[in-house]
mmCIF file of C-alpha atoms in Angstrom:
data_model
loop_
_atom_site.group_PDB
_atom_site.id
_atom_site.type_symbol
_atom_site.label_atom_id
_atom_site.label_comp_id
_atom_site.label_asym_id
_atom_site.label_seq_id
_atom_site.Cartn_x
_atom_site.Cartn_y
_atom_site.Cartn_z
ATOM 1 C CA MET A 1 0.375 -3.745 -5.469
ATOM 2 C CA ARG A 2 -2.655 -5.351 -3.895
ATOM 3 C CA VAL A 3 -2.174 -8.195 -1.429
ATOM 4 C CA PHE A 4 -4.691 -11.006 -0.989
ATOM 5 C CA TYR A 5 -4.535 -13.492 1.868
ATOM 6 C CA PHE A 6 -5.837 -16.977 1.164
ATOM 7 C CA ASN A 7 -7.640 -18.732 4.030
ATOM 8 C CA SER A 8 -4.912 -21.388 3.988
ATOM 9 C CA PHE A 9 -2.383 -18.633 4.779
ATOM 10 C CA LEU A 10 -4.478 -16.890 7.439
ATOM 11 C CA ARG A 11 -5.287 -20.139 9.266
ATOM 12 C CA VAL A 12 -1.602 -20.741 9.937
ATOM 13 C CA PHE A 13 -0.545 -17.084 10.284
ATOM 14 C CA LYS A 14 -2.853 -16.416 13.229
ATOM 15 C CA LYS A 15 -1.155 -19.216 15.220
ATOM 16 C CA PHE A 16 2.186 -17.372 15.255
ATOM 17 C CA SER A 17 3.203 -15.026 18.070
ATOM 18 C CA CYS A 18 2.905 -11.266 17.543
ATOM 19 C CA GLN A 19 6.680 -11.084 17.133
ATOM 20 C CA GLN A 20 6.688 -13.788 14.449
ATOM 21 C CA GLN A 21 3.746 -12.146 12.667
ATOM 22 C CA ALA A 22 5.645 -8.852 12.616
ATOM 23 C CA GLN A 23 8.702 -10.613 11.161
ATOM 24 C CA ILE A 24 6.543 -12.218 8.455
ATOM 25 C CA ASN A 25 4.816 -8.923 7.632
ATOM 26 C CA SER A 26 8.152 -7.134 7.433
ATOM 27 C CA ALA A 27 9.644 -9.700 5.054
ATOM 28 C CA VAL A 28 6.555 -9.683 2.827
ATOM 29 C CA ALA A 29 6.551 -5.856 2.780
ATOM 30 C CA GLY A 30 10.223 -5.876 1.775
ATOM 31 C CA PHE A 31 9.496 -8.311 -1.028
ATOM 32 C CA ILE A 32 6.560 -6.196 -2.242
ATOM 33 C CA SER A 33 8.855 -3.172 -2.275
ATOM 34 C CA CYS A 34 11.273 -5.058 -4.534
ATOM 35 C CA LEU A 35 8.426 -5.979 -6.887
ATOM 36 C CA GLU A 36 7.039 -2.454 -7.039
ATOM 37 C CA ASN A 37 10.451 -0.857 -7.563
ATOM 38 C CA LYS A 38 11.496 -3.585 -10.014
ATOM 39 C CA THR A 39 14.683 -4.184 -8.051
ATOM 40 C CA PRO A 40 16.151 -7.641 -7.529
ATOM 41 C CA ALA A 41 15.354 -9.330 -4.232
ATOM 42 C CA SER A 42 18.390 -10.145 -2.116
ATOM 43 C CA SER A 43 19.634 -13.705 -2.322
ATOM 44 C CA GLY A 44 18.936 -14.067 1.411
ATOM 45 C CA ILE A 45 15.203 -14.031 0.763
ATOM 46 C CA GLY A 46 15.531 -17.394 -0.988
ATOM 47 C CA LEU A 47 13.125 -16.707 -3.839
ATOM 48 C CA LYS A 48 12.290 -20.057 -5.430
ATOM 49 C CA LYS A 49 9.804 -21.222 -8.066
ATOM 50 C CA LEU A 50 7.763 -24.199 -6.816
ATOM 51 C CA THR A 51 5.275 -24.766 -9.638
ATOM 52 C CA SER A 52 4.218 -22.929 -12.777
ATOM 53 C CA GLN A 53 2.161 -20.532 -10.625
ATOM 54 C CA LEU A 54 3.589 -20.742 -7.108
ATOM 55 C CA TRP A 55 6.747 -19.262 -5.624
ATOM 56 C CA GLU A 56 8.221 -19.154 -2.141
ATOM 57 C CA ILE A 57 10.324 -16.768 -0.108
ATOM 58 C CA ARG A 58 12.165 -17.585 3.101
ATOM 59 C CA ILE A 59 11.345 -15.905 6.392
ATOM 60 C CA GLY A 60 14.298 -16.682 8.632
ATOM 61 C CA ILE A 61 15.872 -20.114 8.667
ATOM 62 C CA ASP A 62 12.848 -22.390 8.921
ATOM 63 C CA LEU A 63 9.792 -20.502 7.678
ATOM 64 C CA ARG A 64 8.601 -20.016 4.097
ATOM 65 C CA VAL A 65 5.746 -18.087 2.473
ATOM 66 C CA VAL A 66 4.120 -19.516 -0.658
ATOM 67 C CA PHE A 67 2.583 -17.007 -3.043
ATOM 68 C CA SER A 68 1.438 -16.361 -6.579
ATOM 69 C CA ILE A 69 1.420 -13.147 -8.582
ATOM 70 C CA ASP A 70 -1.428 -12.081 -10.855
ATOM 71 C CA GLN A 71 -0.840 -8.811 -12.731
ATOM 72 C CA ASP A 72 -0.740 -6.287 -9.855
ATOM 73 C CA ALA A 73 -1.755 -8.660 -7.047
ATOM 74 C CA LEU A 74 0.339 -10.705 -4.644
ATOM 75 C CA ASN A 75 -1.605 -13.728 -3.386
ATOM 76 C CA LEU A 76 -0.275 -15.120 -0.104
ATOM 77 C CA VAL A 77 -1.252 -18.772 -0.331
ATOM 78 C CA PHE A 78 0.404 -20.647 2.542
ATOM 79 C CA ILE A 79 3.048 -20.347 5.231
ATOM 80 C CA GLY A 80 5.031 -23.096 6.914
ATOM 81 C CA ASN A 81 8.310 -24.951 7.131
ATOM 82 C CA HIS A 82 9.788 -27.003 4.289
ATOM 83 C CA ASP A 83 7.864 -30.185 5.123
ATOM 84 C CA GLU A 84 4.555 -28.345 5.601
ATOM 85 C CA ILE A 85 4.983 -26.648 2.215
ATOM 86 C CA ARG A 86 5.635 -29.997 0.507
ATOM 87 C CA LYS A 87 2.562 -31.483 2.186
ATOM 88 C CA TYR A 88 0.427 -28.485 1.177
ATOM 89 C CA LEU A 89 1.561 -28.711 -2.455
ATOM 90 C CA LYS A 90 0.949 -32.454 -2.569
ATOM 91 C CA HIS A 91 -2.607 -32.151 -1.236
ATOM 92 C CA ASN A 92 -3.565 -29.077 -3.241
ATOM 93 C CA ASN A 93 -2.133 -30.088 -6.632
ATOM 94 C CA ARG A 94 -0.972 -26.589 -7.552
#
């Protein structure tokens, strides 16, 4: 599966510490593995549909990654806490 990083994701991602970035990368890699192997994601990942095209997964307690899937591509759209995700969705009408 190909992974594309939207600028909105990268802008926020680069502000995290190396440790947090590693945690995010690990969680995303685990999710990709579930998609590729067609195995269910664990309930702890908090997979949730936000709009007709956007989904989110939880990274730890407070952090979420917003993404979309197009055929064989995972598009990482945004990363933030609950309030930041709501604000992003409101201003980007997705």
